PDB file of C-alpha atoms and ligand atoms in Angstrom:
ATOM      1  CA  MET A 156    -165.818 -44.013 -50.109  1.00 98.00           C
ATOM      2  CA  LYS A 157    -165.887 -42.459 -46.644  1.00 98.00           C
ATOM      3  CA  VAL A 158    -162.955 -40.588 -45.123  1.00 98.00           C
ATOM      4  CA  VAL A 159    -162.899 -40.624 -41.308  1.00 98.00           C
ATOM      5  CA  THR A 160    -160.405 -39.182 -38.872  1.00 98.00           C
ATOM      6  CA  THR A 161    -161.620 -40.523 -35.505  1.00 98.00           C
ATOM      7  CA  LYS A 162    -161.749 -43.997 -33.980  1.00 98.00           C
ATOM      8  CA  ASN A 163    -165.374 -43.387 -32.936  1.00 98.00           C
ATOM      9  CA  GLY A 164    -166.355 -42.359 -36.464  1.00 98.00           C
ATOM     10  CA  LEU A 165    -164.621 -45.457 -37.814  1.00 98.00           C
ATOM     11  CA  LYS A 166    -166.273 -47.721 -35.257  1.00 98.00           C
ATOM     12  CA  SER A 167    -169.782 -46.541 -36.052  1.00 97.00           C
ATOM     13  CA  ILE A 168    -169.296 -47.166 -39.804  1.00 97.00           C
ATOM     14  CA  LEU A 169    -167.684 -50.570 -39.245  1.00 98.00           C
ATOM     15  CA  ASP A 170    -170.288 -51.669 -36.656  1.00 97.00           C
ATOM     16  CA  THR A 171    -172.938 -51.179 -39.338  1.00 96.00           C
ATOM     17  CA  PHE A 172    -170.973 -53.236 -41.883  1.00 97.00           C
ATOM     18  CA  ARG A 173    -170.253 -55.974 -39.339  1.00 97.00           C
ATOM     19  CA  GLY A 174    -173.936 -56.009 -38.315  1.00 97.00           C
ATOM     20  CA  GLU A 175    -174.743 -56.780 -41.962  1.00 97.00           C
ATOM     21  CA  GLY A 176    -172.326 -59.731 -41.809  1.00 98.00           C
ATOM     22  CA  ARG A 177    -169.759 -58.158 -44.140  1.00 98.00           C
ATOM     23  CA  SER A 178    -166.092 -59.157 -44.024  1.00 98.00           C
ATOM     24  CA  ILE A 179    -163.510 -56.431 -43.460  1.00 98.00           C
ATOM     25  CA  GLY A 180    -160.035 -56.141 -44.982  1.00 98.00           C
ATOM     26  CA  LEU A 181    -157.476 -53.647 -43.659  1.00 99.00           C
ATOM     27  CA  VAL A 182    -154.571 -52.164 -45.596  1.00 98.00           C
ATOM     28  CA  PRO A 183    -152.368 -50.197 -43.160  1.00 98.00           C
ATOM     29  CA  THR A 184    -150.284 -47.513 -44.901  1.00 98.00           C
ATOM     30  CA  MET A 185    -148.339 -44.354 -44.184  1.00 98.00           C
ATOM     31  CA  GLY A 186    -149.760 -42.713 -47.320  1.00 97.00           C
ATOM     32  CA  ALA A 187    -147.815 -41.410 -50.342  1.00 95.00           C
ATOM     33  CA  LEU A 188    -149.499 -44.299 -52.087  1.00 97.00           C
ATOM     34  CA  HIS A 189    -148.151 -45.964 -55.196  1.00 96.00           C
ATOM     35  CA  GLU A 190    -148.888 -49.025 -57.323  1.00 97.00           C
ATOM     36  CA  GLY A 191    -147.512 -51.300 -54.574  1.00 97.00           C
ATOM     37  CA  HIS A 192    -150.194 -50.068 -52.174  1.00 98.00           C
ATOM     38  CA  ALA A 193    -152.793 -50.172 -54.955  1.00 98.00           C
ATOM     39  CA  SER A 194    -152.062 -53.885 -55.428  1.00 98.00           C
ATOM     40  CA  LEU A 195    -152.725 -54.514 -51.703  1.00 98.00           C
ATOM     41  CA  VAL A 196    -155.977 -52.574 -51.909  1.00 98.00           C
ATOM     42  CA  ARG A 197    -157.114 -54.459 -55.023  1.00 98.00           C
ATOM     43  CA  ARG A 198    -156.404 -57.782 -53.324  1.00 98.00           C
ATOM     44  CA  SER A 199    -158.351 -56.727 -50.221  1.00 98.00           C
ATOM     45  CA  VAL A 200    -161.256 -55.492 -52.368  1.00 98.00           C
ATOM     46  CA  ARG A 201    -161.326 -58.896 -54.116  1.00 98.00           C
ATOM     47  CA  GLU A 202    -161.246 -60.871 -50.871  1.00 98.00           C
ATOM     48  CA  ASN A 203    -163.449 -58.803 -48.552  1.00 98.00           C
ATOM     49  CA  ASP A 204    -166.804 -57.030 -48.647  1.00 98.00           C
ATOM     50  CA  VAL A 205    -165.344 -53.876 -47.136  1.00 98.00           C
ATOM     51  CA  THR A 206    -161.798 -52.494 -47.430  1.00 98.00           C
ATOM     52  CA  VAL A 207    -160.445 -50.011 -44.896  1.00 98.00           C
ATOM     53  CA  VAL A 208    -157.181 -48.231 -45.739  1.00 98.00           C
ATOM     54  CA  SER A 209    -155.421 -46.406 -42.932  1.00 98.00           C
ATOM     55  CA  VAL A 210    -153.221 -43.461 -43.858  1.00 98.00           C
ATOM     56  CA  PHE A 211    -151.087 -42.452 -40.892  1.00 98.00           C
ATOM     57  CA  VAL A 212    -147.426 -41.478 -40.676  1.00 98.00           C
ATOM     58  CA  ASN A 213    -146.664 -43.136 -37.366  1.00 98.00           C
ATOM     59  CA  PRO A 214    -144.155 -41.088 -35.337  1.00 98.00           C
ATOM     60  CA  THR A 215    -143.264 -43.891 -32.910  1.00 98.00           C
ATOM     61  CA  GLN A 216    -141.642 -46.012 -35.628  1.00 97.00           C
ATOM     62  CA  PHE A 217    -139.230 -43.290 -36.783  1.00 96.00           C
ATOM     63  CA  ASN A 218    -135.927 -43.269 -34.964  1.00 90.00           C
ATOM     64  CA  ASP A 219    -134.748 -40.328 -37.082  1.00 90.00           C
ATOM     65  CA  LYS A 220    -136.602 -37.003 -36.642  1.00 92.00           C
ATOM     66  CA  ASN A 221    -135.584 -35.746 -40.091  1.00 91.00           C
ATOM     67  CA  ASP A 222    -136.861 -38.905 -41.734  1.00 90.00           C
ATOM     68  CA  LEU A 223    -140.232 -38.323 -40.024  1.00 95.00           C
ATOM     69  CA  LYS A 224    -140.266 -34.659 -41.042  1.00 94.00           C
ATOM     70  CA  ASN A 225    -139.378 -35.414 -44.684  1.00 91.00           C
ATOM     71  CA  TYR A 226    -141.683 -38.408 -45.098  1.00 92.00           C
ATOM     72  CA  PRO A 227    -143.981 -37.577 -48.050  1.00 92.00           C
ATOM     73  CA  ARG A 228    -147.589 -36.678 -47.131  1.00 95.00           C
ATOM     74  CA  THR A 229    -150.107 -36.638 -49.998  1.00 96.00           C
ATOM     75  CA  LEU A 230    -153.540 -37.393 -48.492  1.00 97.00           C
ATOM     76  CA  GLU A 231    -155.585 -35.762 -51.280  1.00 97.00           C
ATOM     77  CA  ALA A 232    -153.869 -37.726 -54.057  1.00 98.00           C
ATOM     78  CA  ASP A 233    -154.029 -40.862 -51.876  1.00 98.00           C
ATOM     79  CA  CYS A 234    -157.816 -40.539 -51.591  1.00 98.00           C
ATOM     80  CA  VAL A 235    -158.154 -40.186 -55.374  1.00 98.00           C
ATOM     81  CA  LEU A 236    -156.187 -43.425 -55.871  1.00 98.00           C
ATOM     82  CA  LEU A 237    -158.144 -45.232 -53.136  1.00 98.00           C
ATOM     83  CA  GLY A 238    -161.474 -44.121 -54.608  1.00 98.00           C
ATOM     84  CA  LYS A 239    -160.444 -45.580 -57.986  1.00 98.00           C
ATOM     85  CA  GLU A 240    -159.284 -48.861 -56.439  1.00 98.00           C
ATOM     86  CA  GLY A 241    -162.591 -49.403 -54.632  1.00 98.00           C
ATOM     87  CA  ALA A 242    -161.650 -48.822 -50.969  1.00 98.00           C
ATOM     88  CA  SER A 243    -164.736 -48.358 -48.796  1.00 98.00           C
ATOM     89  CA  VAL A 244    -163.230 -46.358 -45.941  1.00 98.00           C
ATOM     90  CA  VAL A 245    -160.085 -44.241 -45.527  1.00 98.00           C
ATOM     91  CA  PHE A 246    -159.003 -43.842 -41.901  1.00 98.00           C
ATOM     92  CA  ALA A 247    -156.700 -40.806 -41.664  1.00 98.00           C
ATOM     93  CA  PRO A 248    -156.348 -39.950 -37.966  1.00 98.00           C
ATOM     94  CA  SER A 249    -154.191 -37.284 -36.315  1.00 98.00           C
ATOM     95  CA  VAL A 250    -151.278 -38.182 -34.044  1.00 98.00           C
ATOM     96  CA  GLU A 251    -153.390 -37.082 -31.035  1.00 98.00           C
ATOM     97  CA  GLU A 252    -156.201 -39.403 -32.102  1.00 98.00           C
ATOM     98  CA  MET A 253    -153.900 -42.436 -32.238  1.00 98.00           C
ATOM     99  CA  TYR A 254    -151.754 -41.452 -29.249  1.00 98.00           C
ATOM    100  CA  PRO A 255    -153.961 -39.522 -26.784  1.00 98.00           C
ATOM    101  CA  GLU A 256    -151.343 -40.522 -24.256  1.00 98.00           C
ATOM    102  CA  GLU A 257    -147.824 -41.887 -24.635  1.00 98.00           C
ATOM    103  CA  ASP A 258    -147.805 -45.533 -25.674  1.00 98.00           C
ATOM    104  CA  THR A 259    -145.442 -47.167 -23.186  1.00 98.00           C
ATOM    105  CA  ARG A 260    -145.988 -50.735 -24.380  1.00 98.00           C
ATOM    106  CA  VAL A 261    -142.757 -52.595 -25.002  1.00 98.00           C
ATOM    107  CA  PHE A 262    -142.933 -55.599 -27.306  1.00 98.00           C
ATOM    108  CA  SER A 263    -140.352 -58.308 -27.692  1.00 96.00           C
ATOM    109  CA  PHE A 264    -140.133 -60.298 -30.872  1.00 98.00           C
ATOM    110  CA  ALA A 265    -136.643 -61.650 -30.279  1.00 96.00           C
ATOM    111  CA  PRO A 266    -134.816 -62.912 -32.193  1.00 96.00           C
ATOM    112  CA  LEU A 267    -136.846 -61.579 -35.150  1.00 98.00           C
ATOM    113  CA  ASP A 268    -136.402 -57.930 -34.144  1.00 97.00           C
ATOM    114  CA  THR A 269    -132.751 -58.040 -33.071  1.00 97.00           C
ATOM    115  CA  VAL A 270    -131.311 -58.283 -36.597  1.00 98.00           C
ATOM    116  CA  MET A 271    -131.266 -56.179 -39.779  1.00 98.00           C
ATOM    117  CA  GLU A 272    -133.804 -53.312 -39.480  1.00 98.00           C
ATOM    118  CA  GLY A 273    -134.171 -54.043 -35.769  1.00 97.00           C
ATOM    119  CA  ALA A 274    -130.417 -53.604 -35.238  1.00 97.00           C
ATOM    120  CA  CYS A 275    -130.108 -50.528 -37.490  1.00 96.00           C
ATOM    121  CA  ARG A 276    -133.276 -48.723 -36.388  1.00 95.00           C
ATOM    122  CA  PRO A 277    -133.613 -49.156 -32.613  1.00 95.00           C
ATOM    123  CA  GLY A 278    -137.247 -48.946 -31.493  1.00 96.00           C
ATOM    124  CA  HIS A 279    -138.576 -49.097 -35.058  1.00 97.00           C
ATOM    125  CA  PHE A 280    -140.419 -52.394 -34.732  1.00 98.00           C
ATOM    126  CA  ASN A 281    -141.750 -51.514 -31.302  1.00 98.00           C
ATOM    127  CA  GLY A 282    -143.347 -48.453 -32.926  1.00 98.00           C
ATOM    128  CA  VAL A 283    -144.680 -50.554 -35.801  1.00 98.00           C
ATOM    129  CA  ALA A 284    -146.204 -53.014 -33.318  1.00 98.00           C
ATOM    130  CA  GLN A 285    -147.737 -50.152 -31.312  1.00 98.00           C
ATOM    131  CA  ILE A 286    -149.508 -48.631 -34.292  1.00 98.00           C
ATOM    132  CA  VAL A 287    -150.445 -51.843 -36.083  1.00 99.00           C
ATOM    133  CA  SER A 288    -151.943 -53.322 -32.894  1.00 98.00           C
ATOM    134  CA  LYS A 289    -153.913 -50.072 -32.350  1.00 98.00           C
ATOM    135  CA  LEU A 290    -155.178 -50.290 -35.934  1.00 98.00           C
ATOM    136  CA  PHE A 291    -156.131 -53.939 -35.473  1.00 98.00           C
ATOM    137  CA  TYR A 292    -158.065 -53.060 -32.278  1.00 98.00           C
ATOM    138  CA  ALA A 293    -159.776 -50.098 -33.990  1.00 98.00           C
ATOM    139  CA  VAL A 294    -160.753 -51.938 -37.199  1.00 98.00           C
ATOM    140  CA  GLU A 295    -161.031 -55.577 -36.043  1.00 98.00           C
ATOM    141  CA  PRO A 296    -160.383 -56.756 -39.600  1.00 98.00           C
ATOM    142  CA  ASP A 297    -160.864 -60.306 -40.844  1.00 98.00           C
ATOM    143  CA  ARG A 298    -157.730 -59.922 -42.968  1.00 98.00           C
ATOM    144  CA  ALA A 299    -154.847 -57.447 -43.080  1.00 99.00           C
ATOM    145  CA  TYR A 300    -152.575 -56.940 -46.084  1.00 98.00           C
ATOM    146  CA  PHE A 301    -148.824 -56.252 -45.975  1.00 98.00           C
ATOM    147  CA  GLY A 302    -146.206 -56.047 -48.726  1.00 98.00           C
ATOM    148  CA  GLU A 303    -143.265 -58.445 -48.826  1.00 98.00           C
ATOM    149  CA  LYS A 304    -140.885 -55.557 -49.541  1.00 98.00           C
ATOM    150  CA  ASP A 305    -140.921 -54.976 -45.771  1.00 98.00           C
ATOM    151  CA  PHE A 306    -139.977 -58.586 -45.278  1.00 98.00           C
ATOM    152  CA  GLN A 307    -138.909 -58.328 -41.636  1.00 98.00           C
ATOM    153  CA  GLN A 308    -141.942 -56.201 -40.737  1.00 98.00           C
ATOM    154  CA  LEU A 309    -144.205 -58.907 -42.120  1.00 98.00           C
ATOM    155  CA  ALA A 310    -142.535 -61.593 -39.965  1.00 98.00           C
ATOM    156  CA  ILE A 311    -142.825 -59.371 -36.896  1.00 98.00           C
ATOM    157  CA  ILE A 312    -146.484 -58.546 -37.466  1.00 98.00           C
ATOM    158  CA  ARG A 313    -147.253 -62.253 -37.818  1.00 98.00           C
ATOM    159  CA  GLU A 314    -145.449 -62.859 -34.539  1.00 98.00           C
ATOM    160  CA  MET A 315    -147.355 -60.005 -32.865  1.00 98.00           C
ATOM    161  CA  VAL A 316    -150.670 -61.453 -34.025  1.00 98.00           C
ATOM    162  CA  ARG A 317    -149.591 -64.808 -32.595  1.00 98.00           C
ATOM    163  CA  GLN A 318    -148.494 -63.306 -29.260  1.00 98.00           C
ATOM    164  CA  LEU A 319    -151.649 -61.180 -28.869  1.00 98.00           C
ATOM    165  CA  GLU A 320    -153.869 -64.037 -30.122  1.00 98.00           C
ATOM    166  CA  LEU A 321    -155.664 -61.699 -32.523  1.00 98.00           C
ATOM    167  CA  PRO A 322    -158.351 -63.362 -34.641  1.00 98.00           C
ATOM    168  CA  LEU A 323    -157.295 -62.184 -38.080  1.00 98.00           C
ATOM    169  CA  GLN A 324    -155.410 -63.430 -41.087  1.00 98.00           C
ATOM    170  CA  ILE A 325    -152.218 -61.710 -42.256  1.00 98.00           C
ATOM    171  CA  VAL A 326    -152.038 -61.739 -46.048  1.00 98.00           C
ATOM    172  CA  PRO A 327    -148.525 -61.267 -47.529  1.00 98.00           C
ATOM    173  CA  CYS A 328    -148.431 -59.605 -50.959  1.00 98.00           C
ATOM    174  CA  PRO A 329    -145.558 -59.736 -53.489  1.00 97.00           C
ATOM    175  CA  ILE A 330    -143.182 -56.813 -54.059  1.00 98.00           C
ATOM    176  CA  VAL A 331    -144.336 -54.550 -56.875  1.00 98.00           C
ATOM    177  CA  ARG A 332    -141.495 -53.192 -59.016  1.00 98.00           C
ATOM    178  CA  GLU A 333    -141.184 -50.323 -61.475  1.00 97.00           C
ATOM    179  CA  ALA A 334    -140.797 -51.436 -65.118  1.00 97.00           C
ATOM    180  CA  ASP A 335    -136.999 -51.173 -64.709  1.00 97.00           C
ATOM    181  CA  GLY A 336    -136.962 -53.298 -61.524  1.00 98.00           C
ATOM    182  CA  LEU A 337    -136.735 -50.739 -58.690  1.00 98.00           C
ATOM    183  CA  ALA A 338    -138.941 -51.884 -55.816  1.00 98.00           C
ATOM    184  CA  MET A 339    -141.802 -49.416 -55.367  1.00 97.00           C
ATOM    185  CA  SER A 340    -141.516 -47.296 -52.246  1.00 97.00           C
ATOM    186  CA  SER A 341    -142.999 -44.018 -51.078  1.00 93.00           C
ATOM    187  CA  ARG A 342    -139.405 -42.935 -50.488  1.00 94.00           C
ATOM    188  CA  ASN A 343    -138.589 -43.214 -54.225  1.00 96.00           C
ATOM    189  CA  THR A 344    -140.264 -39.822 -54.701  1.00 93.00           C
ATOM    190  CA  LEU A 345    -137.467 -38.315 -52.580  1.00 94.00           C
ATOM    191  CA  LEU A 346    -134.761 -39.460 -55.045  1.00 97.00           C
ATOM    192  CA  SER A 347    -133.269 -37.002 -57.540  1.00 98.00           C
ATOM    193  CA  ALA A 348    -133.144 -38.168 -61.182  1.00 98.00           C
ATOM    194  CA  GLU A 349    -129.488 -39.121 -60.726  1.00 97.00           C
ATOM    195  CA  GLU A 350    -130.157 -41.008 -57.479  1.00 98.00           C
ATOM    196  CA  ARG A 351    -133.112 -42.777 -59.085  1.00 97.00           C
ATOM    197  CA  GLU A 352    -130.718 -44.059 -61.782  1.00 97.00           C
ATOM    198  CA  ARG A 353    -128.195 -45.217 -59.159  1.00 97.00           C
ATOM    199  CA  ALA A 354    -130.892 -46.937 -57.134  1.00 98.00           C
ATOM    200  CA  LEU A 355    -131.421 -49.292 -60.074  1.00 98.00           C
ATOM    201  CA  THR A 356    -128.186 -51.024 -59.080  1.00 98.00           C
ATOM    202  CA  ILE A 357    -130.074 -52.514 -56.107  1.00 98.00           C
ATOM    203  CA  SER A 358    -132.616 -54.635 -57.992  1.00 98.00           C
ATOM    204  CA  ARG A 359    -130.181 -55.342 -60.847  1.00 98.00           C
ATOM    205  CA  THR A 360    -127.618 -56.675 -58.387  1.00 98.00           C
ATOM    206  CA  LEU A 361    -130.147 -58.741 -56.459  1.00 98.00           C
ATOM    207  CA  PHE A 362    -131.477 -60.305 -59.660  1.00 98.00           C
ATOM    208  CA  SER A 363    -127.949 -61.019 -60.993  1.00 98.00           C
ATOM    209  CA  SER A 364    -127.131 -62.610 -57.649  1.00 98.00           C
ATOM    210  CA  LEU A 365    -129.873 -65.189 -58.282  1.00 98.00           C
ATOM    211  CA  ASP A 366    -127.874 -66.470 -61.237  1.00 98.00           C
ATOM    212  CA  TYR A 367    -124.573 -66.123 -59.408  1.00 98.00           C
ATOM    213  CA  ALA A 368    -125.934 -68.135 -56.477  1.00 98.00           C
ATOM    214  CA  LYS A 369    -126.648 -71.121 -58.736  1.00 97.00           C
ATOM    215  CA  SER A 370    -122.944 -71.909 -59.004  1.00 98.00           C
ATOM    216  CA  ASN A 371    -121.442 -70.163 -55.975  1.00 98.00           C
ATOM    217  CA  ALA A 372    -121.410 -70.541 -52.213  1.00 98.00           C
ATOM    218  CA  LEU A 373    -123.523 -68.372 -49.949  1.00 98.00           C
ATOM    219  CA  ASP A 374    -120.650 -66.242 -48.607  1.00 98.00           C
ATOM    220  CA  ALA A 375    -119.394 -65.619 -52.160  1.00 98.00           C
ATOM    221  CA  THR A 376    -122.920 -64.525 -53.140  1.00 98.00           C
ATOM    222  CA  MET A 377    -123.023 -62.127 -50.213  1.00 98.00           C
ATOM    223  CA  ALA A 378    -119.689 -60.676 -51.316  1.00 98.00           C
ATOM    224  CA  PHE A 379    -120.979 -60.428 -54.911  1.00 98.00           C
ATOM    225  CA  VAL A 380    -123.865 -58.218 -53.773  1.00 98.00           C
ATOM    226  CA  GLU A 381    -121.813 -56.189 -51.293  1.00 98.00           C
ATOM    227  CA  ASP A 382    -119.060 -55.517 -53.855  1.00 98.00           C
ATOM    228  CA  ALA A 383    -121.534 -54.381 -56.530  1.00 98.00           C
ATOM    229  CA  ILE A 384    -123.212 -51.942 -54.148  1.00 98.00           C
ATOM    230  CA  ASN A 385    -119.920 -50.679 -52.700  1.00 98.00           C
ATOM    231  CA  ALA A 386    -118.612 -50.102 -56.236  1.00 98.00           C
ATOM    232  CA  THR A 387    -121.496 -47.741 -57.047  1.00 97.00           C
ATOM    233  CA  PRO A 388    -120.746 -44.130 -56.086  1.00 97.00           C
ATOM    234  CA  GLY A 389    -123.613 -42.569 -54.133  1.00 97.00           C
ATOM    235  CA  LEU A 390    -124.821 -45.861 -52.627  1.00 98.00           C
ATOM    236  CA  GLU A 391    -123.895 -46.596 -49.033  1.00 98.00           C
ATOM    237  CA  LEU A 392    -124.595 -50.155 -47.970  1.00 98.00           C
ATOM    238  CA  GLU A 393    -126.001 -50.600 -44.480  1.00 98.00           C
ATOM    239  CA  TYR A 394    -126.349 -54.371 -44.617  1.00 98.00           C
ATOM    240  CA  TYR A 395    -126.858 -57.316 -46.905  1.00 98.00           C
ATOM    241  CA  ARG A 396    -127.899 -60.491 -45.077  1.00 98.00           C
ATOM    242  CA  ILE A 397    -128.837 -63.875 -46.432  1.00 98.00           C
ATOM    243  CA  VAL A 398    -131.219 -65.349 -43.891  1.00 98.00           C
ATOM    244  CA  ASP A 399    -133.670 -68.103 -43.136  1.00 98.00           C
ATOM    245  CA  GLY A 400    -136.976 -66.613 -44.329  1.00 98.00           C
ATOM    246  CA  ASN A 401    -138.833 -67.744 -41.209  1.00 97.00           C
ATOM    247  CA  THR A 402    -136.392 -67.051 -38.373  1.00 98.00           C
ATOM    248  CA  LEU A 403    -134.586 -64.137 -40.125  1.00 98.00           C
ATOM    249  CA  GLN A 404    -131.312 -65.445 -38.718  1.00 98.00           C
ATOM    250  CA  ASP A 405    -128.157 -65.585 -40.838  1.00 98.00           C
ATOM    251  CA  ILE A 406    -127.376 -68.870 -42.485  1.00 98.00           C
ATOM    252  CA  SER A 407    -123.991 -69.902 -43.781  1.00 97.00           C
ATOM    253  CA  SER A 408    -124.806 -72.385 -46.555  1.00 98.00           C
ATOM    254  CA  TRP A 409    -127.606 -72.821 -49.077  1.00 98.00           C
ATOM    255  CA  ASP A 410    -128.492 -76.209 -47.556  1.00 97.00           C
ATOM    256  CA  GLU A 411    -129.134 -74.781 -44.117  1.00 98.00           C
ATOM    257  CA  SER A 412    -132.709 -73.727 -44.879  1.00 98.00           C
ATOM    258  CA  GLU A 413    -135.552 -74.495 -47.262  1.00 98.00           C
ATOM    259  CA  TYR A 414    -136.508 -70.803 -47.338  1.00 98.00           C
ATOM    260  CA  VAL A 415    -133.622 -68.454 -48.124  1.00 98.00           C
ATOM    261  CA  VAL A 416    -133.994 -64.705 -48.560  1.00 98.00           C
ATOM    262  CA  GLY A 417    -131.461 -61.936 -49.152  1.00 98.00           C
ATOM    263  CA  CYS A 418    -132.332 -58.630 -47.465  1.00 98.00           C
ATOM    264  CA  ILE A 419    -130.637 -55.327 -48.227  1.00 98.00           C
ATOM    265  CA  ALA A 420    -130.720 -51.830 -46.753  1.00 98.00           C
ATOM    266  CA  LEU A 421    -128.737 -48.893 -48.048  1.00 98.00           C
ATOM    267  CA  PHE A 422    -128.633 -45.161 -48.427  1.00 98.00           C
ATOM    268  CA  CYS A 423    -128.987 -43.686 -51.879  1.00 98.00           C
ATOM    269  CA  GLY A 424    -127.873 -40.142 -51.122  1.00 96.00           C
ATOM    270  CA  LYS A 425    -129.919 -39.315 -48.019  1.00 94.00           C
ATOM    271  CA  VAL A 426    -132.761 -41.707 -48.857  1.00 94.00           C
ATOM    272  CA  ARG A 427    -132.823 -45.073 -47.098  1.00 95.00           C
ATOM    273  CA  LEU A 428    -134.079 -47.916 -49.290  1.00 98.00           C
ATOM    274  CA  ILE A 429    -134.686 -51.616 -48.633  1.00 98.00           C
ATOM    275  CA  ASP A 430    -135.326 -54.554 -50.939  1.00 98.00           C
ATOM    276  CA  ASN A 431    -135.113 -58.339 -50.834  1.00 98.00           C
ATOM    277  CA  ILE A 432    -134.896 -61.385 -53.051  1.00 98.00           C
ATOM    278  CA  VAL A 433    -135.932 -65.003 -52.504  1.00 98.00           C
ATOM    279  CA  TYR A 434    -133.163 -67.491 -53.399  1.00 98.00           C
ATOM    280  CA  LYS A 435    -135.114 -70.556 -52.397  1.00 97.00           C
ATOM    281  CA  ASN A 436    -138.576 -71.368 -51.050  1.00 97.00           C
ATOM    282  CA  ASN A 437    -139.272 -75.088 -51.217  1.00 90.00           C
TER     283      ASN A 437
HETATM  284  O1  PAF B 652    -145.280 -50.465 -43.830  1.00 61.47           O
HETATM  285  C1  PAF B 652    -145.752 -49.361 -43.473  1.00 61.47           C
HETATM  286  O2  PAF B 652    -146.133 -48.513 -44.274  1.00 61.47           O
HETATM  287  C2  PAF B 652    -145.847 -49.063 -41.983  1.00 61.47           C
HETATM  288  O3  PAF B 652    -144.779 -49.606 -41.286  1.00 61.47           O
HETATM  289  C3  PAF B 652    -147.195 -49.516 -41.369  1.00 61.47           C
HETATM  290  C4  PAF B 652    -147.357 -51.016 -41.432  1.00 61.47           C
HETATM  291  C5  PAF B 652    -148.341 -48.839 -42.109  1.00 61.47           C
HETATM  292  C6  PAF B 652    -147.248 -49.099 -39.906  1.00 61.47           C
HETATM  293  O4  PAF B 652    -147.127 -47.712 -39.758  1.00 61.47           O
END
C-alpha cells in the first residue's frame, strides 16, 4: 500500500494502473476510520482492481470552527486498518494541496440541499461538493463508495455527478451499526461513556418506530420519535423528518411515496450525530 500526499504523486501511480487497464475504486473519507469505512473499502477491493482511500478533513464543509478543530485525526491508525483491508493507495493531502487557492465554486442542488442538513449547516454541502469533485478529478475513479448513514450527502453527490456529467458509478453502502445498534461514526469516539449510553436511544427509537409505523399515521410516527428523543436528558433534537428517499422532501402520508426514509440529527452533549431508517422501499 502506497501513501501519497500530492495530486502529482497520486496521478503518476494511477496513470500506471490505468495504463495496465485496471479499474479504480475510490473511498473518500475524513479519516478516524471505523468498521463502517472498512466495509466500504472491502466492497471497493472486491469490485475494483485498485482501491484508493482519501483521508482528508475538509475545512470547507465545516460551518463550525470548533467542530473542525475537534474532529478526530488518526492517520497512523487509519493506515494500519487500510493496509489490512487491502487498499492500494492512501491519499492524505494537506489543506494547501487540495486548496492552493480559495475554491469559489458555488453549487446548487436545490431542493435536495435546502432541507435537513442543508438547512441546519449552511454551506456544508457546497463544501462537500467542492472536495468530492476535486477528489473525483484527481482520482478519476470508475466507482466511488459512500455510506447510507449520510443519506442526504449520498443524494447530493449523485446529483453532482449528474450535473457535472462525470463518468463514474456511485455505489451506496448500507449503514454499519455497533452490536447494540448505534450507527458507526467517527464522532462516536468523542462521546463520554454516559453520552455513548444515551446515544443508544437514537437507534432504539428509530427501530421501534418501524413497528409503530405499521399501525400509525406518518405524523403520529414523527411525534413518536420526537417525543422519545425529547424525553431523554442530554439529547437535543435538531430535526426528525420523514421524507421521500429520492427528493428528500417531506411527505405527509405513507402512501405519498414508494421510498420513505426517516432522517434524524441531534446533539448528544456537544457531539452532533445523524442516523436514518428506511420505512418503505418498494
Ligand atoms: O462523508 C464524509 O466523510 C465526507 O463528507 C466526505 C465525503 C469524505 C467529503 O469530505
